[in-house]
Short mmCIF file of C-alpha atoms in Angstrom, two decimals:
data_model
loop_
_atom_site.label_atom_id
_atom_site.label_comp_id
_atom_site.label_asym_id
_atom_site.label_seq_id
_atom_site.Cartn_x
_atom_site.Cartn_y
_atom_site.Cartn_z
CA MET L 632 16.77 -7.61 17.62
CA PRO L 633 16.99 -3.95 16.57
CA ILE L 634 17.07 -2.80 12.98
CA ALA L 635 20.59 -2.27 11.72
CA ILE L 636 21.06 1.25 10.42
CA ARG L 637 24.06 -0.10 8.58
CA PRO L 638 24.12 -3.17 6.31
CA PRO L 639 25.00 -6.53 7.87
CA PRO L 640 28.76 -6.99 8.43
CA GLY L 641 30.64 -7.95 5.29
CA THR L 642 28.07 -6.48 2.89
CA PRO L 643 30.01 -4.80 0.07
CA GLY L 644 29.03 -1.50 -1.49
CA LYS L 645 26.83 1.25 -0.10
CA ALA L 646 23.24 0.92 1.09
CA TRP L 647 22.23 4.58 1.09
CA PRO L 648 21.67 5.00 -2.70
CA ALA L 649 19.05 2.23 -2.87
CA ILE L 650 17.50 3.42 0.40
CA ALA L 651 17.34 7.01 -0.86
CA VAL L 652 15.76 5.89 -4.14
CA GLY L 653 13.18 3.76 -2.35
CA LEU L 654 12.30 6.51 0.11
CA PHE L 655 11.95 9.11 -2.63
CA VAL L 656 9.63 6.90 -4.66
CA ALA L 657 7.60 6.41 -1.48
CA PHE L 658 6.75 10.12 -1.82
CA GLY L 659 4.08 9.01 -4.28
CA GLY L 660 2.15 7.88 -1.22
CA VAL L 661 1.62 11.58 -0.41
CA LEU L 662 -0.53 11.84 -3.56
CA PHE L 663 -2.48 8.78 -2.44
CA GLY L 664 -2.96 9.96 1.15
CA TYR L 665 -3.63 13.62 0.40
CA ASP L 666 -6.22 12.90 -2.28
CA THR L 667 -7.90 10.36 0.01
CA GLY L 668 -7.88 12.67 3.03
CA THR L 669 -8.84 15.99 1.52
CA ILE L 670 -12.37 14.96 0.53
CA GLY L 671 -13.47 14.41 4.14
CA GLY L 672 -12.82 18.05 4.98
CA ILE L 673 -14.22 19.39 1.71
CA LEU L 674 -17.54 17.63 2.30
CA ALA L 675 -17.90 19.59 5.56
CA MET L 676 -16.94 23.04 4.16
CA PRO L 677 -19.83 25.57 4.27
CA TYR L 678 -18.99 27.21 0.92
CA TRP L 679 -18.53 23.90 -0.91
CA LEU L 680 -21.83 22.57 0.45
CA LYS L 681 -23.62 25.76 -0.56
CA GLN L 682 -22.06 25.65 -4.05
CA PHE L 683 -22.56 21.95 -4.79
CA SER L 684 -25.67 20.99 -2.80
CA THR L 685 -28.78 20.42 -4.92
CA THR L 686 -31.21 19.68 -2.05
CA ASN L 687 -31.62 23.25 -0.66
CA VAL L 688 -32.07 21.57 2.74
CA ILE L 689 -30.36 23.04 5.81
CA ASP L 690 -29.22 20.68 8.55
CA PRO L 691 -30.79 22.05 11.79
CA LYS L 692 -27.89 20.74 13.91
CA THR L 693 -25.06 22.27 11.88
CA GLY L 694 -26.81 25.04 9.94
CA LEU L 695 -25.14 23.82 6.72
CA HIS L 696 -26.50 22.75 3.37
CA THR L 697 -26.77 18.99 3.01
CA LEU L 698 -26.07 16.31 0.43
CA THR L 699 -28.14 13.20 -0.04
CA ALA L 700 -26.62 9.89 0.98
CA SER L 701 -26.36 8.94 -2.70
CA GLN L 702 -24.46 12.15 -3.53
CA SER L 703 -22.04 11.69 -0.62
CA SER L 704 -21.36 8.09 -1.52
CA GLU L 705 -20.91 8.93 -5.22
CA ILE L 706 -18.46 11.77 -4.57
CA VAL L 707 -16.34 9.82 -2.11
CA SER L 708 -16.50 6.37 -3.67
CA ILE L 709 -15.90 7.38 -7.30
CA LEU L 710 -12.23 7.94 -6.42
CA SER L 711 -12.00 4.31 -5.28
CA ALA L 712 -13.77 3.13 -8.43
CA GLY L 713 -11.12 4.91 -10.47
CA THR L 714 -8.32 3.48 -8.34
CA PHE L 715 -9.63 -0.05 -8.86
CA PHE L 716 -9.32 0.21 -12.65
CA GLY L 717 -6.08 2.18 -12.33
CA ALA L 718 -4.49 -0.56 -10.23
CA LEU L 719 -5.40 -3.17 -12.85
CA THR L 720 -3.89 -0.95 -15.56
CA ALA L 721 -0.62 -0.64 -13.63
CA ALA L 722 0.55 -4.15 -14.59
CA PRO L 723 0.53 -3.74 -18.39
CA ALA L 724 1.82 -0.17 -18.04
CA CYS L 725 4.77 -1.14 -15.81
CA ASP L 726 5.61 -4.20 -17.92
CA PHE L 727 5.36 -2.32 -21.24
CA PHE L 728 6.84 1.09 -20.34
CA GLY L 729 8.95 -0.02 -17.38
CA ARG L 730 8.52 0.68 -13.67
CA ARG L 731 9.87 4.23 -13.80
CA ILE L 732 8.06 5.48 -16.94
CA GLY L 733 4.90 3.70 -15.79
CA LEU L 734 4.99 5.76 -12.59
CA MET L 735 5.40 8.98 -14.56
CA ILE L 736 2.40 8.14 -16.75
CA SER L 737 0.37 7.37 -13.62
CA THR L 738 1.19 10.80 -12.22
CA LEU L 739 0.11 12.48 -15.48
CA VAL L 740 -3.29 10.77 -15.32
CA PHE L 741 -3.63 11.89 -11.70
CA THR L 742 -2.86 15.49 -12.69
CA ILE L 743 -5.67 15.49 -15.27
CA GLY L 744 -8.08 14.56 -12.48
CA VAL L 745 -6.79 17.38 -10.27
CA ILE L 746 -7.34 19.89 -13.10
CA LEU L 747 -10.98 18.79 -13.50
CA GLN L 748 -11.68 18.97 -9.75
CA THR L 749 -10.13 22.43 -9.46
CA ALA L 750 -12.25 23.75 -12.34
CA ALA L 751 -15.50 22.16 -11.12
CA THR L 752 -18.46 24.21 -9.84
CA GLU L 753 -21.03 21.40 -9.99
CA ILE L 754 -21.07 17.77 -8.91
CA PRO L 755 -20.78 16.06 -12.38
CA LEU L 756 -17.41 17.64 -13.31
CA PHE L 757 -16.16 17.25 -9.74
CA VAL L 758 -17.03 13.55 -9.85
CA ALA L 759 -15.29 13.16 -13.23
CA GLY L 760 -12.15 14.73 -11.78
CA ARG L 761 -12.32 12.42 -8.77
CA PHE L 762 -12.49 9.42 -11.11
CA PHE L 763 -9.41 10.40 -13.15
CA ALA L 764 -7.46 11.36 -10.04
CA GLY L 765 -8.41 7.98 -8.60
CA TYR L 766 -7.32 6.22 -11.79
CA GLY L 767 -3.88 7.79 -11.45
CA VAL L 768 -3.68 7.03 -7.73
CA GLY L 769 -4.60 3.40 -8.43
CA MET L 770 -1.76 3.05 -10.94
CA ILE L 771 0.64 4.75 -8.52
CA SER L 772 -0.40 2.58 -5.57
CA ALA L 773 0.43 -0.62 -7.47
CA SER L 774 3.61 0.71 -9.10
CA ILE L 775 5.44 2.13 -6.10
CA PRO L 776 5.75 -1.09 -4.00
CA LEU L 777 6.77 -2.86 -7.21
CA TYR L 778 9.60 -0.37 -7.84
CA GLN L 779 10.67 -0.33 -4.19
CA SER L 780 10.78 -4.10 -3.73
CA GLU L 781 12.87 -4.52 -6.90
CA THR L 782 15.51 -1.97 -5.88
CA ALA L 783 15.79 -2.27 -2.07
CA PRO L 784 18.45 -4.37 -0.27
CA LYS L 785 16.81 -7.38 1.37
CA TRP L 786 17.97 -6.48 4.90
CA ILE L 787 15.91 -3.27 4.97
CA ARG L 788 13.35 -3.94 2.21
CA GLY L 789 10.45 -4.10 4.68
CA SER L 790 11.17 -0.66 6.12
CA ILE L 791 11.61 0.91 2.67
CA VAL L 792 8.36 -0.49 1.29
CA GLY L 793 6.67 0.37 4.59
CA ALA L 794 7.76 3.98 4.09
CA TYR L 795 5.15 4.11 1.33
CA GLN L 796 2.47 3.83 4.03
CA LEU L 797 4.28 6.54 6.02
CA ALA L 798 4.01 8.83 3.00
CA ILE L 799 0.29 8.03 2.77
CA THR L 800 -0.19 9.06 6.40
CA ILE L 801 1.78 12.26 5.82
CA GLY L 802 -0.52 13.01 2.88
CA LEU L 803 -3.57 12.48 5.10
CA LEU L 804 -2.13 14.82 7.73
CA LEU L 805 -1.29 17.50 5.16
CA ALA L 806 -4.84 17.23 3.80
CA SER L 807 -6.27 17.81 7.29
CA ILE L 808 -4.02 20.83 7.85
CA VAL L 809 -4.87 22.46 4.52
CA ASP L 810 -8.59 21.71 4.90
CA HIS L 811 -8.53 23.25 8.38
CA SER L 812 -6.76 26.35 7.03
CA THR L 813 -9.27 27.06 4.25
CA ARG L 814 -12.53 25.67 5.68
CA ASN L 815 -14.02 29.05 6.65
CA ARG L 816 -13.26 30.88 3.38
CA GLN L 817 -16.45 32.08 1.75
CA ASP L 818 -15.21 31.70 -1.81
CA SER L 819 -14.09 28.92 -4.16
CA GLY L 820 -10.61 29.02 -2.62
CA SER L 821 -12.02 27.04 0.30
CA TYR L 822 -11.96 23.86 -1.81
CA ARG L 823 -9.83 24.85 -4.80
CA ILE L 824 -6.72 25.57 -2.75
CA PRO L 825 -6.67 22.14 -1.05
CA ILE L 826 -7.22 20.45 -4.41
CA ALA L 827 -4.66 22.54 -6.34
CA VAL L 828 -1.94 21.84 -3.77
CA GLN L 829 -1.75 18.39 -5.35
CA PHE L 830 -0.02 19.87 -8.40
CA ALA L 831 3.05 20.41 -6.21
CA TRP L 832 3.15 16.75 -5.16
CA ALA L 833 2.92 15.62 -8.79
CA ILE L 834 5.71 17.97 -9.93
CA ILE L 835 8.05 16.76 -7.15
CA LEU L 836 7.44 13.08 -7.97
CA VAL L 837 7.88 13.43 -11.74
CA GLY L 838 10.95 15.63 -11.29
CA GLY L 839 12.66 12.93 -9.25
CA LEU L 840 11.60 10.09 -11.52
CA ILE L 841 13.34 11.78 -14.46
CA ILE L 842 16.74 11.09 -12.88
CA LEU L 843 16.05 7.81 -11.04
CA PRO L 844 17.23 4.50 -12.56
CA GLU L 845 15.00 1.74 -13.88
CA THR L 846 14.99 -1.37 -11.68
CA PRO L 847 17.64 -4.04 -12.44
CA ARG L 848 14.97 -6.76 -12.45
CA MET L 849 13.01 -4.86 -15.11
CA TYR L 850 16.08 -4.78 -17.36
CA ILE L 851 16.61 -8.52 -16.82
CA LYS L 852 12.98 -9.09 -17.72
CA ARG L 853 13.61 -7.18 -20.97
CA GLY L 854 16.79 -9.08 -21.77
CA LYS L 855 19.18 -6.18 -21.15
CA PRO L 856 21.86 -7.50 -18.76
CA GLU L 857 24.27 -4.63 -19.41
CA SER L 858 21.64 -2.04 -18.45
CA ALA L 859 20.70 -4.15 -15.44
CA ALA L 860 24.34 -4.18 -14.31
CA LYS L 861 24.59 -0.38 -14.64
CA SER L 862 21.35 0.11 -12.70
CA LEU L 863 22.44 -2.23 -9.91
CA SER L 864 25.84 -0.54 -9.89
CA LYS L 865 24.18 2.82 -9.17
CA LEU L 866 22.00 1.33 -6.44
CA ARG L 867 24.83 -0.54 -4.68
CA ARG L 868 27.68 1.89 -5.48
CA LEU L 869 29.80 -0.96 -6.82
CA ASP L 870 31.69 -1.32 -10.08
CA VAL L 871 29.84 -3.41 -12.68
CA ASP L 872 32.68 -5.96 -12.52
CA HIS L 873 32.67 -6.27 -8.73
CA PRO L 874 32.25 -9.95 -7.74
CA ALA L 875 29.44 -9.19 -5.28
CA LEU L 876 27.45 -7.26 -7.89
CA VAL L 877 28.08 -9.93 -10.54
CA GLU L 878 26.86 -12.60 -8.13
CA GLU L 879 23.67 -10.73 -7.15
CA LEU L 880 22.85 -10.02 -10.77
CA ALA L 881 23.56 -13.63 -11.75
CA GLU L 882 21.13 -14.88 -9.10
CA ILE L 883 18.40 -12.49 -10.32
CA THR L 884 19.05 -13.55 -13.93
CA ALA L 885 19.07 -17.27 -13.12
CA ASN L 886 15.83 -16.98 -11.17
CA HIS L 887 14.14 -15.19 -14.05
CA GLU L 888 15.44 -17.69 -16.62
CA TYR L 889 14.22 -20.57 -14.45
CA GLU L 890 10.76 -18.98 -14.22
CA MET L 891 10.59 -18.31 -17.96
CA SER L 892 11.74 -21.87 -18.75
CA LEU L 893 8.48 -23.03 -17.20
CA GLY L 894 6.55 -21.01 -19.79
CA LYS L 895 5.38 -17.45 -20.38
CA SER L 896 3.22 -15.90 -17.72
CA SER L 897 -0.41 -14.89 -18.14
CA TYR L 898 -3.08 -13.66 -15.79
CA LEU L 899 -4.39 -17.22 -15.64
CA ASP L 900 -1.01 -18.43 -14.31
CA CYS L 901 -1.44 -16.14 -11.31
CA PHE L 902 -4.29 -18.36 -10.09
CA LYS L 903 -2.48 -21.72 -10.39
CA GLY L 904 -0.76 -23.73 -7.66
CA SER L 905 1.56 -21.88 -5.32
CA LEU L 906 1.05 -18.65 -7.26
CA GLY L 907 -2.69 -18.91 -6.67
CA LYS L 908 -2.07 -19.34 -2.95
CA ARG L 909 0.13 -16.27 -2.91
CA LEU L 910 -2.40 -14.25 -4.92
CA ALA L 911 -5.19 -15.24 -2.52
CA THR L 912 -2.97 -14.20 0.41
CA GLY L 913 -2.21 -10.82 -1.15
CA CYS L 914 -5.79 -10.06 -2.20
CA LEU L 915 -7.27 -11.06 1.16
CA LEU L 916 -4.59 -9.12 3.04
CA GLN L 917 -5.33 -5.93 1.10
CA ALA L 918 -9.10 -6.44 1.36
CA LEU L 919 -8.94 -6.99 5.11
CA GLN L 920 -6.75 -3.90 5.48
CA GLN L 921 -9.71 -1.86 4.25
CA LEU L 922 -12.29 -3.84 6.22
CA THR L 923 -10.57 -2.84 9.47
CA GLY L 924 -12.48 0.44 8.96
CA VAL L 925 -9.60 2.89 8.94
CA ASN L 926 -10.87 4.82 5.93
CA PHE L 927 -14.25 5.30 7.57
CA ILE L 928 -12.39 7.63 9.93
CA PHE L 929 -10.48 9.44 7.19
CA TYR L 930 -13.32 9.65 4.65
CA TYR L 931 -16.21 10.43 6.99
CA GLY L 932 -14.47 11.23 10.27
CA THR L 933 -15.19 14.96 10.15
CA SER L 934 -18.88 14.38 9.47
CA TYR L 935 -19.05 11.53 12.03
CA PHE L 936 -17.47 13.60 14.80
CA THR L 937 -19.79 16.51 13.94
CA ASN L 938 -22.87 14.31 14.30
CA SER L 939 -21.46 12.90 17.55
CA GLY L 940 -21.62 16.39 19.07
CA ILE L 941 -17.87 17.08 19.07
CA SER L 942 -17.41 20.85 18.91
CA ASN L 943 -14.43 21.08 16.54
CA PRO L 944 -14.33 18.02 14.26
CA PHE L 945 -11.60 19.52 12.04
CA ILE L 946 -9.20 19.60 15.02
CA VAL L 947 -10.08 16.00 15.87
CA SER L 948 -9.41 15.03 12.24
CA MET L 949 -5.99 16.67 12.44
CA ILE L 950 -5.26 14.83 15.70
CA THR L 951 -6.16 11.43 14.22
CA SER L 952 -4.04 12.17 11.15
CA ALA L 953 -1.08 13.18 13.33
CA VAL L 954 -1.41 9.96 15.34
CA ASN L 955 -1.48 8.07 12.04
CA VAL L 956 1.83 9.61 10.96
CA CYS L 957 3.66 9.22 14.27
CA SER L 958 2.51 5.62 14.76
CA THR L 959 3.88 4.55 11.38
CA PHE L 960 7.48 5.14 12.50
CA PRO L 961 7.53 2.31 15.08
CA GLY L 962 5.95 0.13 12.39
CA LEU L 963 8.97 0.68 10.14
CA TYR L 964 11.14 -0.55 13.00
CA MET L 965 8.96 -3.50 14.01
CA VAL L 966 8.49 -4.88 10.49
CA GLU L 967 12.20 -5.78 10.45
CA ALA L 968 12.76 -6.32 14.18
CA TRP L 969 9.68 -8.50 14.80
CA GLY L 970 8.92 -9.83 11.33
CA ARG L 971 5.76 -9.75 9.24
CA ARG L 972 3.61 -12.36 11.06
CA PRO L 973 4.10 -11.12 14.67
CA LEU L 974 3.51 -7.49 13.65
CA LEU L 975 0.28 -8.27 11.78
CA LEU L 976 -0.99 -10.40 14.69
CA PHE L 977 -0.16 -7.63 17.17
CA GLY L 978 -2.05 -5.09 15.07
CA ALA L 979 -5.11 -7.27 14.49
CA ILE L 980 -5.57 -8.02 18.21
CA GLY L 981 -5.12 -4.37 19.18
CA MET L 982 -7.48 -3.08 16.46
CA ALA L 983 -10.23 -5.55 17.32
CA THR L 984 -10.11 -4.57 21.00
CA CYS L 985 -10.27 -0.83 20.26
CA GLN L 986 -13.05 -1.11 17.68
CA PHE L 987 -15.34 -2.95 20.09
CA ILE L 988 -14.64 -0.38 22.81
CA VAL L 989 -15.36 2.53 20.42
CA ALA L 990 -18.57 0.84 19.33
CA GLY L 991 -19.71 0.37 22.92
CA VAL L 992 -18.75 3.87 24.08
CA GLY L 993 -20.17 5.58 20.99
CA THR L 994 -23.46 3.72 21.26
CA GLY L 995 -23.84 4.37 24.98
CA ILE L 996 -23.00 8.09 25.24
CA GLY L 997 -25.19 11.05 24.42
CA VAL L 998 -24.31 14.20 22.50
CA ALA L 999 -23.81 16.12 25.77
CA ASP L 1000 -21.59 13.49 27.40
CA GLN L 1001 -18.19 15.19 27.28
CA VAL L 1002 -16.35 12.42 29.15
CA GLY L 1003 -17.73 9.77 26.80
CA GLN L 1004 -16.73 11.84 23.76
CA LYS L 1005 -13.16 12.16 25.02
CA ALA L 1006 -13.02 8.41 25.63
CA LEU L 1007 -14.33 7.79 22.11
CA ILE L 1008 -11.66 10.03 20.57
CA ALA L 1009 -8.95 8.41 22.73
CA PHE L 1010 -9.78 4.88 21.64
CA VAL L 1011 -10.11 5.95 18.00
CA CYS L 1012 -6.55 7.28 18.29
CA ILE L 1013 -5.33 4.07 19.96
CA TYR L 1014 -6.97 2.07 17.17
CA ILE L 1015 -5.18 4.23 14.59
CA PHE L 1016 -1.89 3.53 16.40
CA PHE L 1017 -2.39 -0.22 16.06
CA PHE L 1018 -3.34 0.11 12.38
CA ALA L 1019 -0.58 2.54 11.43
CA CYS L 1020 2.23 0.51 13.00
CA SER L 1021 1.07 -2.84 11.59
CA TRP L 1022 -1.54 -3.36 8.90
CA GLY L 1023 -0.92 0.02 7.31
CA PRO L 1024 2.70 -0.50 6.19
CA CYS L 1025 2.96 -4.29 6.50
CA ALA L 1026 0.22 -5.06 3.95
CA TRP L 1027 2.25 -3.27 1.26
CA VAL L 1028 5.46 -4.96 2.41
CA VAL L 1029 4.04 -8.49 2.21
CA THR L 1030 2.34 -8.06 -1.16
CA GLY L 1031 5.48 -6.42 -2.56
CA GLU L 1032 7.72 -9.41 -1.81
CA ILE L 1033 5.74 -12.66 -2.15
CA PHE L 1034 5.45 -12.86 -5.95
CA PRO L 1035 8.06 -14.07 -8.51
CA LEU L 1036 9.36 -11.66 -11.12
CA LYS L 1037 7.45 -13.02 -14.11
CA ILE L 1038 4.03 -12.30 -12.57
CA ARG L 1039 4.97 -9.64 -10.00
CA ALA L 1040 3.41 -6.70 -11.83
CA LYS L 1041 0.23 -8.62 -12.67
CA ALA L 1042 -0.20 -10.03 -9.17
CA LEU L 1043 0.52 -6.71 -7.46
CA SER L 1044 -2.00 -4.96 -9.68
CA MET L 1045 -4.67 -7.47 -8.62
CA THR L 1046 -3.84 -7.32 -4.91
CA THR L 1047 -3.89 -3.52 -5.02
CA ALA L 1048 -7.16 -3.61 -6.97
CA SER L 1049 -8.59 -5.73 -4.14
CA ASN L 1050 -7.64 -2.98 -1.72
CA TRP L 1051 -9.39 -0.38 -3.82
CA LEU L 1052 -12.44 -2.53 -4.52
CA LEU L 1053 -13.13 -2.81 -0.79
CA ASN L 1054 -12.19 0.84 -0.36
CA TRP L 1055 -14.89 1.71 -2.90
CA ALA L 1056 -17.46 -0.58 -1.31
CA ILE L 1057 -16.88 0.95 2.13
CA ALA L 1058 -16.91 4.51 0.80
CA TYR L 1059 -20.12 3.85 -1.14
CA ALA L 1060 -21.99 1.95 1.58
CA THR L 1061 -21.00 3.95 4.67
CA PRO L 1062 -23.44 6.89 4.21
CA TYR L 1063 -26.30 4.42 3.91
CA MET L 1064 -25.02 2.54 6.96
CA VAL L 1065 -24.61 5.51 9.34
CA ASP L 1066 -27.05 8.21 8.11
CA ASN L 1067 -30.57 8.54 9.49
CA GLY L 1068 -32.44 9.40 6.31
CA PRO L 1069 -35.26 7.37 4.73
CA GLY L 1070 -33.99 3.88 3.93
CA ASP L 1071 -30.68 4.39 5.79
CA ALA L 1072 -29.56 1.96 8.51
CA ASN L 1073 -28.76 4.74 11.05
CA LEU L 1074 -26.05 2.62 12.70
CA GLN L 1075 -24.00 5.62 13.84
CA SER L 1076 -21.31 4.30 16.22
CA LYS L 1077 -22.67 0.74 15.94
CA VAL L 1078 -20.79 0.54 12.63
CA PHE L 1079 -17.64 -0.01 14.68
CA PHE L 1080 -18.99 -3.43 15.71
CA ILE L 1081 -18.71 -4.38 12.02
CA TRP L 1082 -15.13 -3.13 11.73
CA GLY L 1083 -14.24 -4.89 14.99
CA GLY L 1084 -15.63 -8.16 13.67
CA PHE L 1085 -13.40 -7.97 10.60
CA CYS L 1086 -10.37 -7.15 12.79
CA PHE L 1087 -11.13 -10.36 14.71
CA ILE L 1088 -11.11 -12.29 11.41
CA CYS L 1089 -7.72 -10.74 10.64
CA ILE L 1090 -6.18 -12.61 13.59
CA PHE L 1091 -7.03 -16.03 12.13
CA PHE L 1092 -6.11 -14.95 8.61
CA VAL L 1093 -2.57 -13.97 9.65
CA TRP L 1094 -2.04 -17.23 11.55
CA ALA L 1095 -3.21 -19.37 8.61
CA MET L 1096 -1.99 -17.48 5.54
CA ILE L 1097 0.93 -15.10 6.18
CA TYR L 1098 4.42 -16.55 5.62
CA GLU L 1099 7.38 -14.99 7.42
CA THR L 1100 9.58 -13.44 4.72
CA LYS L 1101 11.81 -11.23 6.85
CA GLY L 1102 15.46 -11.30 5.74
CA LEU L 1103 14.87 -13.26 2.51
CA SER L 1104 15.71 -12.04 -0.97
CA LEU L 1105 12.84 -11.91 -3.45
CA GLU L 1106 14.28 -15.03 -5.09
CA GLN L 1107 14.48 -16.91 -1.77
CA VAL L 1108 10.78 -16.26 -1.16
CA ASP L 1109 10.08 -18.60 -4.10
CA GLU L 1110 12.00 -21.36 -2.34
CA LEU L 1111 10.08 -20.66 0.89
CA TYR L 1112 6.72 -21.23 -0.78
CA ALA L 1113 8.03 -24.29 -2.62
CA LYS L 1114 9.32 -26.04 0.52
CA VAL L 1115 7.04 -24.88 3.37
CA GLY L 1116 3.45 -26.01 3.12
CA LYS L 1117 1.96 -24.18 6.12
CA ALA L 1118 2.30 -20.51 6.96
CA TRP L 1119 2.76 -21.16 10.68
CA GLN L 1120 5.80 -23.36 9.86
CA SER L 1121 7.63 -20.61 7.97
CA LYS L 1122 9.36 -18.84 10.86
CA GLY L 1123 12.38 -21.17 11.06
CA PHE L 1124 12.91 -21.49 7.28
CA VAL L 1125 16.53 -21.30 6.08
CA PRO L 1126 17.10 -21.05 2.29
CA THR L 1127 19.41 -23.68 0.77
CA VAL L 1128 18.98 -23.34 -3.02
CA SER L 1129 20.86 -21.12 -5.45
CA PHE L 1130 19.01 -20.43 -8.68
CA GLN L 1131 22.31 -20.24 -10.52
CA ASP L 1132 22.81 -23.94 -9.78
CA VAL L 1133 19.18 -24.71 -10.54
CA ALA L 1134 19.67 -23.12 -13.95
CA ASP L 1135 22.75 -25.26 -14.57
CA VAL L 1136 21.02 -28.60 -13.95
CA GLY L 1137 20.70 -30.27 -17.35
CA ALA L 1138 22.63 -28.63 -20.13
CA ASP L 1139 19.82 -29.24 -22.60
CA GLY L 1140 17.42 -27.26 -20.44
CA SER L 1141 15.05 -30.17 -19.83
CA ALA L 1142 15.66 -30.18 -16.09
CA ARG L 1143 14.51 -26.61 -15.87
CA LYS L 1144 10.96 -27.76 -16.29
CA GLN L 1145 11.09 -29.59 -13.00
CA SER L 1146 9.80 -28.00 -9.83
CA LEU L 1147 12.06 -26.12 -7.45
CA THR L 1148 11.65 -28.86 -4.85
CA ASP L 1149 12.68 -31.57 -7.36
CA LEU L 1150 15.80 -29.64 -8.25
CA GLU L 1151 16.93 -28.94 -4.72
CA ASN L 1152 18.95 -32.12 -4.22
CA SER L 1153 20.67 -31.72 -7.58
CA ALA L 1154 21.48 -28.11 -6.83
CA MET L 1155 22.85 -29.00 -3.42
CA ARG L 1156 25.32 -31.41 -5.02
CA LYS L 1157 26.64 -28.59 -7.19
CA LYS L 1158 27.80 -26.28 -4.44
CA SER L 1159 30.47 -23.86 -5.54
CA VAL L 1160 33.20 -22.18 -3.56
CA SER L 1161 31.87 -18.75 -4.45
CA HIS L 1162 28.56 -19.40 -2.71
CA GLY L 1163 29.63 -21.31 0.38
CA GLU L 1164 26.36 -22.55 1.94
CA TYR L 1165 23.50 -22.20 -0.51
CA GLY L 1166 21.09 -19.42 0.09
CA GLN L 1167 23.61 -17.33 2.00
CA GLU L 1168 23.83 -14.29 -0.24
CA LYS L 1169 26.92 -12.15 0.02
CA VAL L 1170 25.18 -9.02 -1.19
#
């Protein structure tokens, strides 16, 4: 079925304010993508290599100064090391300062890193700037899906959260364009201009965050129902006394009270029972997203295509980035039209096929084989299509909606940290895997066999672990995990429990300590006219 541009029939209020807010916040992905993508071009710039290289060795094939494998891996991977710690910091920051202020603080940290990189003329200061920029990006990457999932209407939540990945791809494309524009400058502007452009992205994001509302669920978490009602009123364009808004807010409140009645949350709680299963799903999903090898292309693509004998690697990098952007748009459609499980399966099968073909073609062709080089580029682009329309956006969508409110920030910070941990490992290890220096593995195109193997694993992971959450509210996802034991049985799930009724079972509060499944029958007996069939939200 196609995505509805308009809300489902009978939905009161307006959808565009929440959609506009979610899409604007997604702009933070431009910081993520641009900072990730710009380094690949900088590492291939003649002036930057001459300025920062300490080896005084000229590559006979390219005529450029060279870096050692350890220097390349340090410069590229230090960003991911920073993002790992930044993602873990996002949880306490977003819970203490709020989702909105937490995002603003993240952007400030990122800006400090940009200042250091712009000022750098030697590797140590440049690396320090990369670390702080990465720290800010890590905080941003965990905070944005959190904010989006807590403000978006359920009928289009997947597309809104997926727009974060679209912004990342736009950032990667912009990085390729700016790198291409300045690559031949024989002064510090060759690398300082691409880096300094990031100030503009930070100013735009902070400027918008100043006027955006805090999420209603954050206000409920803080015990401020009046503020939550005002926030939800802005997002839905309904009066605070409108029955539909009152009902949606009551369900959010009841869900949170039910969760808190089971005890305060800690990081240890994230690993217990159903929550542990969800955390494992999120962490593995984000880790496998990186192990598909996409960032090998965006981190080292320019250098890889140069070594493969391709005459203009910067143009190829721009082409792959453009494919990445364009292919994300059908993903935003398919995540709601197909659902999460079918889309992830589609992407995993397509990526595995393309990676094995690229590995075979790249290993078999020579530097002078123009036909083979064109085939290699073509299948790299097809691979990027499969990634960008599936695992790119859908990983953020799934992790943004499978956790309950009381641990959402903590769990999202850990799943995002998993993404960045593998991102760091790949960025650090790749030069040693593909280079031909002493002690290096010299895999060259054979490295795609490794990425293809992980894409094959992705197929079985999706079948066994990914629950279908399309069309469910964040509160109904809790019921899904409570009642459906196997991921492959989740497609036909229909919610039947209202947390408002769950909260009413037992006036003394003792019943609230029972499990959701135990309370279902009691809640079903307490149907109210205002709800009709349980689980059928009117908002």
